[in-house]
Amino acid sequence: MAIIAAIVRAVGLPACIIALLLVYYEGLPGASRIPFLTSIPVIGDLTTGRVHSFAADEVRRATKGLVDKAEIAALEARLARERALRHAADQAAEEARKRAMAAKTALSDARAKLEKRISEDTSDDGAVWTEGDVQWLEQ
């Protein structure tokens, strides 16, 4: 306490107040370079100063906003890709269903033609259609 009183007497009260305000706003020169000193709650504010801590808070807030925007853009791009893939899968499934229906109708037409040929076969060649013959012809 005697040291503080000697400094106030030597420099003067207004100069001490100005020096304290300067340290409060600008921080202690060189003290912010000491590792982990800025992490201590009260001492960290005095070492970095109000100006630097406010600037760091603004940078942190702006960076967080940019990160949020980037994440939203990435999620929108991912959603658009998923929708495109789903649309392509739906189209492929529709085409496969159409091909299956066409194959089914072609098979039923072929069976009908075969049945018609079997029923119209009245020749006297001695050949008899069996179920095995029908299966062999279908394959």
Short mmCIF file of N, CA, C and O in Angstrom, two decimals:
data_model
loop_
_atom_site.label_atom_id
_atom_site.label_comp_id
_atom_site.label_asym_id
_atom_site.label_seq_id
_atom_site.Cartn_x
_atom_site.Cartn_y
_atom_site.Cartn_z
N MET A 1 0.81 -1.18 0.00
CA MET A 1 0.00 0.00 0.00
C MET A 1 0.86 1.25 0.00
O MET A 1 0.49 2.26 -0.58
N ALA A 2 2.01 1.14 0.65
CA ALA A 2 2.93 2.28 0.71
C ALA A 2 3.50 2.57 -0.67
O ALA A 2 3.75 3.73 -1.02
N ILE A 3 3.67 1.55 -1.48
CA ILE A 3 4.21 1.74 -2.83
C ILE A 3 3.20 2.49 -3.68
O ILE A 3 3.56 3.41 -4.42
N ILE A 4 1.93 2.13 -3.57
CA ILE A 4 0.88 2.81 -4.33
C ILE A 4 0.78 4.27 -3.92
O ILE A 4 0.66 5.17 -4.76
N ALA A 5 0.85 4.52 -2.61
CA ALA A 5 0.79 5.91 -2.12
C ALA A 5 1.99 6.71 -2.62
O ALA A 5 1.86 7.88 -3.00
N ALA A 6 3.17 6.10 -2.69
CA ALA A 6 4.37 6.80 -3.17
C ALA A 6 4.24 7.11 -4.66
O ALA A 6 4.64 8.19 -5.11
N ILE A 7 3.66 6.19 -5.43
CA ILE A 7 3.47 6.42 -6.87
C ILE A 7 2.46 7.55 -7.09
O ILE A 7 2.66 8.43 -7.93
N VAL A 8 1.37 7.57 -6.29
CA VAL A 8 0.35 8.62 -6.42
C VAL A 8 0.97 9.97 -6.08
O VAL A 8 0.68 10.97 -6.76
N ARG A 9 1.81 10.03 -5.03
CA ARG A 9 2.44 11.30 -4.67
C ARG A 9 3.44 11.75 -5.73
O ARG A 9 3.53 12.95 -6.03
N ALA A 10 4.16 10.80 -6.31
CA ALA A 10 5.20 11.17 -7.28
C ALA A 10 4.61 11.59 -8.62
O ALA A 10 5.05 12.57 -9.22
N VAL A 11 3.60 10.85 -9.11
CA VAL A 11 3.04 11.10 -10.44
C VAL A 11 1.83 12.01 -10.36
O VAL A 11 1.59 12.80 -11.27
N GLY A 12 1.06 11.82 -9.36
CA GLY A 12 -0.16 12.58 -9.23
C GLY A 12 -1.39 11.69 -9.46
O GLY A 12 -1.32 10.69 -10.18
N LEU A 13 -2.48 12.05 -8.83
CA LEU A 13 -3.70 11.25 -8.91
C LEU A 13 -4.27 11.21 -10.33
O LEU A 13 -4.62 10.12 -10.81
N PRO A 14 -4.38 12.31 -11.06
CA PRO A 14 -4.92 12.23 -12.42
C PRO A 14 -4.08 11.34 -13.34
O PRO A 14 -4.62 10.59 -14.15
N ALA A 15 -2.78 11.39 -13.23
CA ALA A 15 -1.91 10.55 -14.07
C ALA A 15 -2.10 9.08 -13.71
O ALA A 15 -2.09 8.20 -14.60
N CYS A 16 -2.29 8.75 -12.43
CA CYS A 16 -2.53 7.37 -12.02
C CYS A 16 -3.87 6.86 -12.55
O CYS A 16 -3.97 5.71 -13.00
N ILE A 17 -4.88 7.71 -12.50
CA ILE A 17 -6.20 7.32 -13.01
C ILE A 17 -6.14 7.08 -14.52
O ILE A 17 -6.67 6.10 -15.04
N ILE A 18 -5.44 7.96 -15.21
CA ILE A 18 -5.29 7.81 -16.66
C ILE A 18 -4.53 6.52 -16.98
O ILE A 18 -4.87 5.77 -17.89
N ALA A 19 -3.48 6.23 -16.20
CA ALA A 19 -2.70 5.00 -16.43
C ALA A 19 -3.55 3.76 -16.16
O ALA A 19 -3.50 2.78 -16.93
N LEU A 20 -4.36 3.79 -15.11
CA LEU A 20 -5.22 2.65 -14.81
C LEU A 20 -6.29 2.45 -15.90
O LEU A 20 -6.58 1.31 -16.30
N LEU A 21 -6.88 3.54 -16.37
CA LEU A 21 -7.85 3.42 -17.46
C LEU A 21 -7.20 2.89 -18.74
O LEU A 21 -7.79 2.09 -19.47
N LEU A 22 -5.99 3.34 -18.99
CA LEU A 22 -5.27 2.87 -20.17
C LEU A 22 -4.98 1.37 -20.07
O LEU A 22 -5.14 0.63 -21.04
N VAL A 23 -4.57 0.92 -18.88
CA VAL A 23 -4.33 -0.52 -18.66
C VAL A 23 -5.64 -1.30 -18.79
O VAL A 23 -5.68 -2.38 -19.36
N TYR A 24 -6.75 -0.71 -18.28
CA TYR A 24 -8.05 -1.39 -18.36
C TYR A 24 -8.48 -1.57 -19.82
O TYR A 24 -8.97 -2.64 -20.20
N TYR A 25 -8.33 -0.52 -20.63
CA TYR A 25 -8.79 -0.61 -22.01
C TYR A 25 -7.80 -1.29 -22.94
O TYR A 25 -8.19 -2.05 -23.82
N GLU A 26 -6.51 -1.04 -22.77
CA GLU A 26 -5.52 -1.57 -23.71
C GLU A 26 -4.79 -2.80 -23.18
O GLU A 26 -4.19 -3.53 -23.94
N GLY A 27 -4.80 -3.05 -21.89
CA GLY A 27 -4.11 -4.19 -21.31
C GLY A 27 -2.69 -3.86 -20.94
O GLY A 27 -2.16 -2.80 -21.27
N LEU A 28 -2.05 -4.78 -20.22
CA LEU A 28 -0.66 -4.60 -19.84
C LEU A 28 0.22 -4.93 -21.05
O LEU A 28 0.07 -5.99 -21.65
N PRO A 29 1.14 -4.07 -21.39
CA PRO A 29 1.99 -4.34 -22.56
C PRO A 29 2.85 -5.58 -22.34
O PRO A 29 3.55 -5.72 -21.34
N GLY A 30 2.78 -6.52 -23.28
CA GLY A 30 3.58 -7.73 -23.21
C GLY A 30 3.01 -8.83 -22.35
O GLY A 30 3.45 -9.98 -22.43
N ALA A 31 2.05 -8.54 -21.50
CA ALA A 31 1.51 -9.56 -20.60
C ALA A 31 0.62 -10.55 -21.34
O ALA A 31 0.45 -11.70 -20.90
N SER A 32 0.06 -10.15 -22.47
CA SER A 32 -0.81 -11.07 -23.19
C SER A 32 -0.02 -12.15 -23.91
O SER A 32 -0.59 -13.13 -24.37
N ARG A 33 1.28 -12.01 -23.99
CA ARG A 33 2.11 -13.03 -24.62
C ARG A 33 2.42 -14.20 -23.70
O ARG A 33 2.92 -15.23 -24.14
N ILE A 34 2.17 -14.04 -22.41
CA ILE A 34 2.44 -15.10 -21.45
C ILE A 34 1.34 -16.16 -21.60
O ILE A 34 0.15 -15.85 -21.52
N PRO A 35 1.74 -17.42 -21.85
CA PRO A 35 0.74 -18.46 -22.06
C PRO A 35 -0.15 -18.66 -20.83
O PRO A 35 0.30 -18.61 -19.70
N PHE A 36 -1.38 -18.90 -21.06
CA PHE A 36 -2.41 -19.21 -20.07
C PHE A 36 -2.70 -18.07 -19.10
O PHE A 36 -3.52 -18.23 -18.21
N LEU A 37 -2.05 -16.96 -19.22
CA LEU A 37 -2.33 -15.83 -18.34
C LEU A 37 -3.66 -15.19 -18.71
O LEU A 37 -4.39 -14.70 -17.84
N THR A 38 -3.99 -15.22 -19.98
CA THR A 38 -5.27 -14.63 -20.43
C THR A 38 -6.46 -15.52 -20.07
O THR A 38 -7.59 -15.08 -20.14
N SER A 39 -6.21 -16.77 -19.66
CA SER A 39 -7.29 -17.68 -19.29
C SER A 39 -7.82 -17.42 -17.89
O SER A 39 -8.93 -17.83 -17.56
N ILE A 40 -7.05 -16.79 -17.05
CA ILE A 40 -7.46 -16.50 -15.68
C ILE A 40 -8.50 -15.38 -15.72
O ILE A 40 -8.27 -14.36 -16.36
N PRO A 41 -9.66 -15.56 -15.06
CA PRO A 41 -10.78 -14.62 -15.24
C PRO A 41 -10.46 -13.15 -15.05
O PRO A 41 -10.62 -12.36 -15.96
N VAL A 42 -10.02 -12.69 -13.90
CA VAL A 42 -9.82 -11.26 -13.66
C VAL A 42 -8.49 -10.80 -14.25
O VAL A 42 -8.41 -9.75 -14.91
N ILE A 43 -7.46 -11.57 -14.06
CA ILE A 43 -6.14 -11.19 -14.57
C ILE A 43 -6.12 -11.22 -16.09
O ILE A 43 -5.48 -10.40 -16.73
N GLY A 44 -6.86 -12.14 -16.68
CA GLY A 44 -6.93 -12.22 -18.14
C GLY A 44 -7.53 -10.97 -18.75
O GLY A 44 -7.09 -10.51 -19.80
N ASP A 45 -8.54 -10.40 -18.09
CA ASP A 45 -9.14 -9.16 -18.59
C ASP A 45 -8.14 -8.00 -18.51
O ASP A 45 -8.11 -7.14 -19.39
N LEU A 46 -7.35 -7.96 -17.45
CA LEU A 46 -6.37 -6.88 -17.32
C LEU A 46 -5.20 -7.05 -18.29
O LEU A 46 -4.65 -6.07 -18.76
N THR A 47 -4.81 -8.29 -18.56
CA THR A 47 -3.67 -8.49 -19.46
C THR A 47 -4.03 -8.23 -20.92
O THR A 47 -3.25 -7.65 -21.66
N THR A 48 -5.20 -8.66 -21.33
CA THR A 48 -5.57 -8.46 -22.73
C THR A 48 -6.16 -7.08 -22.97
O THR A 48 -6.01 -6.52 -24.05
N GLY A 49 -6.87 -6.55 -22.01
CA GLY A 49 -7.50 -5.25 -22.18
C GLY A 49 -8.91 -5.39 -22.76
O GLY A 49 -9.27 -6.38 -23.39
N ARG A 50 -9.69 -4.37 -22.51
CA ARG A 50 -11.09 -4.38 -22.92
C ARG A 50 -11.23 -4.34 -24.45
O ARG A 50 -12.09 -4.96 -25.02
N VAL A 51 -10.36 -3.59 -25.11
CA VAL A 51 -10.44 -3.44 -26.56
C VAL A 51 -10.18 -4.77 -27.25
O VAL A 51 -10.93 -5.20 -28.13
N HIS A 52 -9.14 -5.46 -26.83
CA HIS A 52 -8.80 -6.73 -27.47
C HIS A 52 -9.82 -7.83 -27.16
O HIS A 52 -10.12 -8.64 -28.02
N SER A 53 -10.32 -7.85 -25.95
CA SER A 53 -11.32 -8.88 -25.61
C SER A 53 -12.62 -8.62 -26.36
O SER A 53 -13.28 -9.56 -26.81
N PHE A 54 -13.01 -7.36 -26.55
CA PHE A 54 -14.20 -7.05 -27.33
C PHE A 54 -14.00 -7.45 -28.79
O PHE A 54 -14.89 -8.04 -29.41
N ALA A 55 -12.82 -7.17 -29.33
CA ALA A 55 -12.53 -7.55 -30.71
C ALA A 55 -12.54 -9.08 -30.86
O ALA A 55 -13.06 -9.61 -31.84
N ALA A 56 -12.00 -9.78 -29.88
CA ALA A 56 -12.00 -11.25 -29.94
C ALA A 56 -13.43 -11.79 -29.86
O ALA A 56 -13.77 -12.76 -30.56
N ASP A 57 -14.28 -11.18 -29.03
CA ASP A 57 -15.68 -11.60 -28.95
C ASP A 57 -16.39 -11.37 -30.28
O ASP A 57 -17.19 -12.21 -30.73
N GLU A 58 -16.13 -10.24 -30.93
CA GLU A 58 -16.76 -9.95 -32.23
C GLU A 58 -16.29 -10.94 -33.29
O GLU A 58 -17.08 -11.41 -34.10
N VAL A 59 -15.01 -11.25 -33.29
CA VAL A 59 -14.48 -12.22 -34.25
C VAL A 59 -15.10 -13.59 -34.01
O VAL A 59 -15.50 -14.29 -34.95
N ARG A 60 -15.22 -13.98 -32.76
CA ARG A 60 -15.83 -15.27 -32.42
C ARG A 60 -17.28 -15.32 -32.87
O ARG A 60 -17.75 -16.31 -33.44
N ARG A 61 -18.02 -14.22 -32.65
CA ARG A 61 -19.43 -14.18 -33.05
C ARG A 61 -19.57 -14.21 -34.58
O ARG A 61 -20.41 -14.92 -35.12
N ALA A 62 -18.74 -13.47 -35.27
CA ALA A 62 -18.80 -13.45 -36.74
C ALA A 62 -18.41 -14.81 -37.31
O ALA A 62 -19.03 -15.29 -38.26
N THR A 63 -17.40 -15.43 -36.73
CA THR A 63 -16.98 -16.74 -37.19
C THR A 63 -18.07 -17.77 -36.95
O THR A 63 -18.30 -18.63 -37.81
N LYS A 64 -18.74 -17.68 -35.83
CA LYS A 64 -19.82 -18.62 -35.55
C LYS A 64 -20.94 -18.45 -36.57
O LYS A 64 -21.50 -19.43 -37.05
N GLY A 65 -21.25 -17.21 -36.93
CA GLY A 65 -22.27 -16.98 -37.96
C GLY A 65 -21.87 -17.56 -39.29
O GLY A 65 -22.69 -18.15 -40.00
N LEU A 66 -20.59 -17.42 -39.65
CA LEU A 66 -20.11 -17.98 -40.91
C LEU A 66 -20.16 -19.50 -40.89
O LEU A 66 -20.50 -20.14 -41.88
N VAL A 67 -19.80 -20.08 -39.76
CA VAL A 67 -19.84 -21.53 -39.64
C VAL A 67 -21.28 -22.03 -39.75
O VAL A 67 -21.56 -23.01 -40.44
N ASP A 68 -22.22 -21.33 -39.11
CA ASP A 68 -23.62 -21.72 -39.21
C ASP A 68 -24.10 -21.65 -40.65
O ASP A 68 -24.80 -22.54 -41.13
N LYS A 69 -23.73 -20.58 -41.37
CA LYS A 69 -24.13 -20.45 -42.77
C LYS A 69 -23.52 -21.56 -43.61
O LYS A 69 -24.18 -22.11 -44.50
N ALA A 70 -22.26 -21.89 -43.35
CA ALA A 70 -21.60 -22.95 -44.11
C ALA A 70 -22.26 -24.30 -43.84
O ALA A 70 -22.45 -25.10 -44.75
N GLU A 71 -22.61 -24.55 -42.57
CA GLU A 71 -23.29 -25.81 -42.25
C GLU A 71 -24.65 -25.89 -42.92
O GLU A 71 -25.04 -26.94 -43.43
N ILE A 72 -25.38 -24.79 -42.94
CA ILE A 72 -26.69 -24.77 -43.60
C ILE A 72 -26.53 -25.03 -45.09
O ILE A 72 -27.28 -25.81 -45.69
N ALA A 73 -25.55 -24.39 -45.71
CA ALA A 73 -25.33 -24.59 -47.15
C ALA A 73 -24.94 -26.04 -47.43
O ALA A 73 -25.40 -26.63 -48.42
N ALA A 74 -24.12 -26.63 -46.57
CA ALA A 74 -23.72 -28.02 -46.77
C ALA A 74 -24.91 -28.96 -46.62
O ALA A 74 -25.07 -29.91 -47.39
N LEU A 75 -25.75 -28.69 -45.63
CA LEU A 75 -26.93 -29.53 -45.45
C LEU A 75 -27.92 -29.39 -46.60
O LEU A 75 -28.54 -30.37 -47.03
N GLU A 76 -28.05 -28.16 -47.13
CA GLU A 76 -28.94 -27.97 -48.28
C GLU A 76 -28.40 -28.71 -49.50
O GLU A 76 -29.17 -29.32 -50.25
N ALA A 77 -27.10 -28.67 -49.70
CA ALA A 77 -26.51 -29.40 -50.82
C ALA A 77 -26.69 -30.90 -50.66
O ALA A 77 -26.99 -31.61 -51.62
N ARG A 78 -26.53 -31.37 -49.45
CA ARG A 78 -26.71 -32.81 -49.19
C ARG A 78 -28.16 -33.22 -49.42
O ARG A 78 -28.44 -34.27 -49.99
N LEU A 79 -29.10 -32.37 -48.99
CA LEU A 79 -30.51 -32.64 -49.21
C LEU A 79 -30.85 -32.66 -50.69
O LEU A 79 -31.60 -33.54 -51.16
N ALA A 80 -30.30 -31.72 -51.45
CA ALA A 80 -30.54 -31.70 -52.89
C ALA A 80 -29.99 -32.95 -53.56
O ALA A 80 -30.63 -33.53 -54.44
N ARG A 81 -28.81 -33.39 -53.13
CA ARG A 81 -28.23 -34.62 -53.69
C ARG A 81 -29.09 -35.83 -53.35
O ARG A 81 -29.32 -36.69 -54.20
N GLU A 82 -29.56 -35.91 -52.12
CA GLU A 82 -30.42 -37.03 -51.72
C GLU A 82 -31.71 -37.03 -52.53
O GLU A 82 -32.20 -38.09 -52.93
N ARG A 83 -32.28 -35.86 -52.76
CA ARG A 83 -33.51 -35.78 -53.56
C ARG A 83 -33.25 -36.22 -54.99
O ARG A 83 -34.07 -36.92 -55.59
N ALA A 84 -32.12 -35.80 -55.54
CA ALA A 84 -31.78 -36.20 -56.91
C ALA A 84 -31.59 -37.71 -57.00
O ALA A 84 -32.07 -38.36 -57.95
N LEU A 85 -30.90 -38.28 -56.02
CA LEU A 85 -30.71 -39.73 -56.01
C LEU A 85 -32.03 -40.46 -55.85
O LEU A 85 -32.26 -41.50 -56.47
N ARG A 86 -32.91 -39.93 -55.01
CA ARG A 86 -34.21 -40.57 -54.82
C ARG A 86 -35.04 -40.50 -56.10
O ARG A 86 -35.70 -41.47 -56.47
N HIS A 87 -34.98 -39.35 -56.78
CA HIS A 87 -35.72 -39.20 -58.04
C HIS A 87 -35.18 -40.19 -59.08
O HIS A 87 -35.96 -40.83 -59.80
N ALA A 88 -33.85 -40.33 -59.16
CA ALA A 88 -33.25 -41.28 -60.10
C ALA A 88 -33.65 -42.72 -59.75
O ALA A 88 -33.95 -43.53 -60.64
N ALA A 89 -33.68 -43.04 -58.46
CA ALA A 89 -34.08 -44.39 -58.04
C ALA A 89 -35.55 -44.65 -58.36
O ALA A 89 -35.91 -45.75 -58.79
N ASP A 90 -36.40 -43.64 -58.17
CA ASP A 90 -37.81 -43.79 -58.52
C ASP A 90 -37.99 -44.02 -60.01
O ASP A 90 -38.81 -44.86 -60.43
N GLN A 91 -37.25 -43.28 -60.83
CA GLN A 91 -37.35 -43.47 -62.28
C GLN A 91 -36.86 -44.86 -62.68
O GLN A 91 -37.49 -45.52 -63.52
N ALA A 92 -35.77 -45.32 -62.08
CA ALA A 92 -35.24 -46.65 -62.39
C ALA A 92 -36.24 -47.73 -61.98
O ALA A 92 -36.45 -48.71 -62.70
N ALA A 93 -36.88 -47.54 -60.83
CA ALA A 93 -37.87 -48.52 -60.38
C ALA A 93 -39.09 -48.54 -61.32
O ALA A 93 -39.63 -49.61 -61.62
N GLU A 94 -39.50 -47.36 -61.78
CA GLU A 94 -40.63 -47.29 -62.70
C GLU A 94 -40.30 -47.97 -64.03
O GLU A 94 -41.11 -48.72 -64.58
N GLU A 95 -39.10 -47.73 -64.53
CA GLU A 95 -38.69 -48.40 -65.76
C GLU A 95 -38.60 -49.91 -65.59
O GLU A 95 -39.00 -50.67 -66.48
N ALA A 96 -38.10 -50.36 -64.46
CA ALA A 96 -38.01 -51.79 -64.19
C ALA A 96 -39.40 -52.40 -64.10
O ALA A 96 -39.64 -53.52 -64.59
N ARG A 97 -40.34 -51.67 -63.49
CA ARG A 97 -41.71 -52.18 -63.40
C ARG A 97 -42.34 -52.28 -64.79
O ARG A 97 -43.01 -53.26 -65.10
N LYS A 98 -42.09 -51.29 -65.63
CA LYS A 98 -42.62 -51.33 -66.99
C LYS A 98 -42.03 -52.50 -67.78
O LYS A 98 -42.74 -53.18 -68.52
N ARG A 99 -40.71 -52.71 -67.62
CA ARG A 99 -40.09 -53.85 -68.32
C ARG A 99 -40.65 -55.17 -67.82
O ARG A 99 -40.86 -56.10 -68.59
N ALA A 100 -40.89 -55.26 -66.51
CA ALA A 100 -41.45 -56.49 -65.95
C ALA A 100 -42.86 -56.74 -66.48
O ALA A 100 -43.22 -57.88 -66.82
N MET A 101 -43.66 -55.67 -66.59
CA MET A 101 -45.02 -55.82 -67.14
C MET A 101 -44.96 -56.24 -68.61
O MET A 101 -45.73 -57.10 -69.05
N ALA A 102 -44.02 -55.66 -69.37
CA ALA A 102 -43.88 -56.03 -70.78
C ALA A 102 -43.44 -57.48 -70.91
O ALA A 102 -43.94 -58.23 -71.77
N ALA A 103 -42.51 -57.92 -70.05
CA ALA A 103 -42.07 -59.31 -70.09
C ALA A 103 -43.21 -60.26 -69.71
O ALA A 103 -43.36 -61.33 -70.29
N LYS A 104 -44.01 -59.83 -68.74
CA LYS A 104 -45.13 -60.66 -68.31
C LYS A 104 -46.16 -60.80 -69.43
O LYS A 104 -46.67 -61.90 -69.69
N THR A 105 -46.47 -59.69 -70.12
CA THR A 105 -47.43 -59.78 -71.23
C THR A 105 -46.85 -60.58 -72.39
O THR A 105 -47.57 -61.34 -73.05
N ALA A 106 -45.53 -60.44 -72.65
CA ALA A 106 -44.90 -61.24 -73.71
C ALA A 106 -44.95 -62.72 -73.36
O ALA A 106 -45.21 -63.57 -74.23
N LEU A 107 -44.75 -63.06 -72.10
CA LEU A 107 -44.82 -64.45 -71.67
C LEU A 107 -46.24 -65.00 -71.82
O LEU A 107 -46.43 -66.12 -72.32
N SER A 108 -47.23 -64.21 -71.42
CA SER A 108 -48.60 -64.68 -71.54
C SER A 108 -49.00 -64.82 -73.01
O SER A 108 -49.71 -65.77 -73.39
N ASP A 109 -48.52 -63.91 -73.88
CA ASP A 109 -48.79 -64.04 -75.32
C ASP A 109 -48.14 -65.29 -75.89
O ASP A 109 -48.75 -66.01 -76.69
N ALA A 110 -46.89 -65.54 -75.49
CA ALA A 110 -46.20 -66.74 -75.97
C ALA A 110 -46.89 -68.00 -75.51
O ALA A 110 -47.03 -68.97 -76.27
N ARG A 111 -47.36 -68.01 -74.27
CA ARG A 111 -48.10 -69.18 -73.77
C ARG A 111 -49.40 -69.38 -74.54
O ARG A 111 -49.78 -70.51 -74.85
N ALA A 112 -50.08 -68.26 -74.80
CA ALA A 112 -51.34 -68.37 -75.55
C ALA A 112 -51.09 -68.92 -76.95
O ALA A 112 -51.84 -69.77 -77.45
N LYS A 113 -50.02 -68.46 -77.62
CA LYS A 113 -49.69 -68.98 -78.95
C LYS A 113 -49.35 -70.46 -78.90
O LYS A 113 -49.76 -71.25 -79.78
N LEU A 114 -48.59 -70.85 -77.85
CA LEU A 114 -48.23 -72.25 -77.70
C LEU A 114 -49.46 -73.10 -77.46
O LEU A 114 -49.62 -74.18 -78.07
N GLU A 115 -50.34 -72.63 -76.59
CA GLU A 115 -51.57 -73.38 -76.32
C GLU A 115 -52.41 -73.49 -77.59
O GLU A 115 -53.02 -74.53 -77.85
N LYS A 116 -52.44 -72.43 -78.38
CA LYS A 116 -53.21 -72.45 -79.62
C LYS A 116 -52.61 -73.45 -80.60
O LYS A 116 -53.34 -74.22 -81.24
N ARG A 117 -51.27 -73.46 -80.71
CA ARG A 117 -50.62 -74.42 -81.61
C ARG A 117 -50.84 -75.85 -81.14
O ARG A 117 -51.02 -76.77 -81.95
N ILE A 118 -50.84 -76.06 -79.84
CA ILE A 118 -51.07 -77.41 -79.31
C ILE A 118 -52.49 -77.85 -79.61
O ILE A 118 -52.73 -79.00 -80.02
N SER A 119 -53.42 -76.93 -79.41
CA SER A 119 -54.82 -77.32 -79.66
C SER A 119 -55.11 -77.49 -81.14
O SER A 119 -55.97 -78.29 -81.53
N GLU A 120 -54.38 -76.79 -82.01
CA GLU A 120 -54.60 -76.92 -83.44
C GLU A 120 -53.85 -78.09 -84.06
O GLU A 120 -54.06 -78.41 -85.23
N ASP A 121 -52.97 -78.71 -83.29
CA ASP A 121 -52.19 -79.83 -83.83
C ASP A 121 -53.08 -81.08 -83.90
O ASP A 121 -53.29 -81.78 -82.91
N THR A 122 -53.56 -81.32 -85.07
CA THR A 122 -54.41 -82.52 -85.29
C THR A 122 -53.78 -83.42 -86.32
O THR A 122 -54.43 -84.30 -86.88
N SER A 123 -52.52 -83.22 -86.61
CA SER A 123 -51.87 -84.04 -87.63
C SER A 123 -51.71 -85.47 -87.13
O SER A 123 -51.70 -85.75 -85.94
N ASP A 124 -51.54 -86.32 -88.07
CA ASP A 124 -51.47 -87.76 -87.75
C ASP A 124 -50.02 -88.21 -87.76
O ASP A 124 -49.67 -89.19 -88.38
N ASP A 125 -49.16 -87.46 -87.08
CA ASP A 125 -47.75 -87.83 -87.07
C ASP A 125 -47.37 -88.66 -85.87
O ASP A 125 -46.25 -89.10 -85.73
N GLY A 126 -48.27 -88.83 -84.93
CA GLY A 126 -48.02 -89.68 -83.78
C GLY A 126 -47.36 -88.96 -82.62
O GLY A 126 -47.07 -89.57 -81.60
N ALA A 127 -47.09 -87.70 -82.77
CA ALA A 127 -46.47 -86.96 -81.68
C ALA A 127 -47.52 -86.55 -80.66
O ALA A 127 -48.60 -86.12 -81.01
N VAL A 128 -47.17 -86.69 -79.41
CA VAL A 128 -48.08 -86.33 -78.34
C VAL A 128 -47.38 -85.29 -77.47
O VAL A 128 -46.24 -85.47 -77.07
N TRP A 129 -48.08 -84.20 -77.22
CA TRP A 129 -47.52 -83.16 -76.37
C TRP A 129 -47.67 -83.57 -74.91
O TRP A 129 -48.75 -83.90 -74.47
N THR A 130 -46.55 -83.51 -74.18
CA THR A 130 -46.61 -83.78 -72.74
C THR A 130 -46.29 -82.48 -72.01
O THR A 130 -45.86 -81.49 -72.61
N GLU A 131 -46.47 -82.50 -70.72
CA GLU A 131 -46.15 -81.31 -69.92
C GLU A 131 -44.66 -81.00 -69.97
O GLU A 131 -44.24 -79.85 -69.96
N GLY A 132 -43.81 -82.00 -70.05
CA GLY A 132 -42.37 -81.80 -70.17
C GLY A 132 -42.02 -81.09 -71.46
O GLY A 132 -41.12 -80.25 -71.50
N ASP A 133 -42.73 -81.45 -72.57
CA ASP A 133 -42.48 -80.75 -73.83
C ASP A 133 -42.85 -79.28 -73.74
O ASP A 133 -42.14 -78.42 -74.26
N VAL A 134 -43.95 -79.01 -73.08
CA VAL A 134 -44.38 -77.63 -72.93
C VAL A 134 -43.37 -76.84 -72.12
O VAL A 134 -43.00 -75.71 -72.47
N GLN A 135 -42.86 -77.43 -71.03
CA GLN A 135 -41.87 -76.73 -70.21
C GLN A 135 -40.56 -76.52 -70.98
O GLN A 135 -39.93 -75.49 -70.87
N TRP A 136 -40.18 -77.53 -71.79
CA TRP A 136 -38.95 -77.39 -72.56
C TRP A 136 -39.09 -76.25 -73.57
O TRP A 136 -38.15 -75.48 -73.79
N LEU A 137 -40.24 -76.14 -74.20
CA LEU A 137 -40.45 -75.09 -75.18
C LEU A 137 -40.52 -73.71 -74.51
O LEU A 137 -40.08 -72.71 -75.10
N GLU A 138 -41.05 -73.64 -73.35
CA GLU A 138 -41.13 -72.34 -72.66
C GLU A 138 -39.76 -71.82 -72.26
O GLU A 138 -39.53 -70.64 -72.22
N GLN A 139 -38.84 -72.73 -72.00
CA GLN A 139 -37.51 -72.31 -71.58
C GLN A 139 -36.69 -71.98 -72.79
O GLN A 139 -35.84 -71.22 -72.87
#
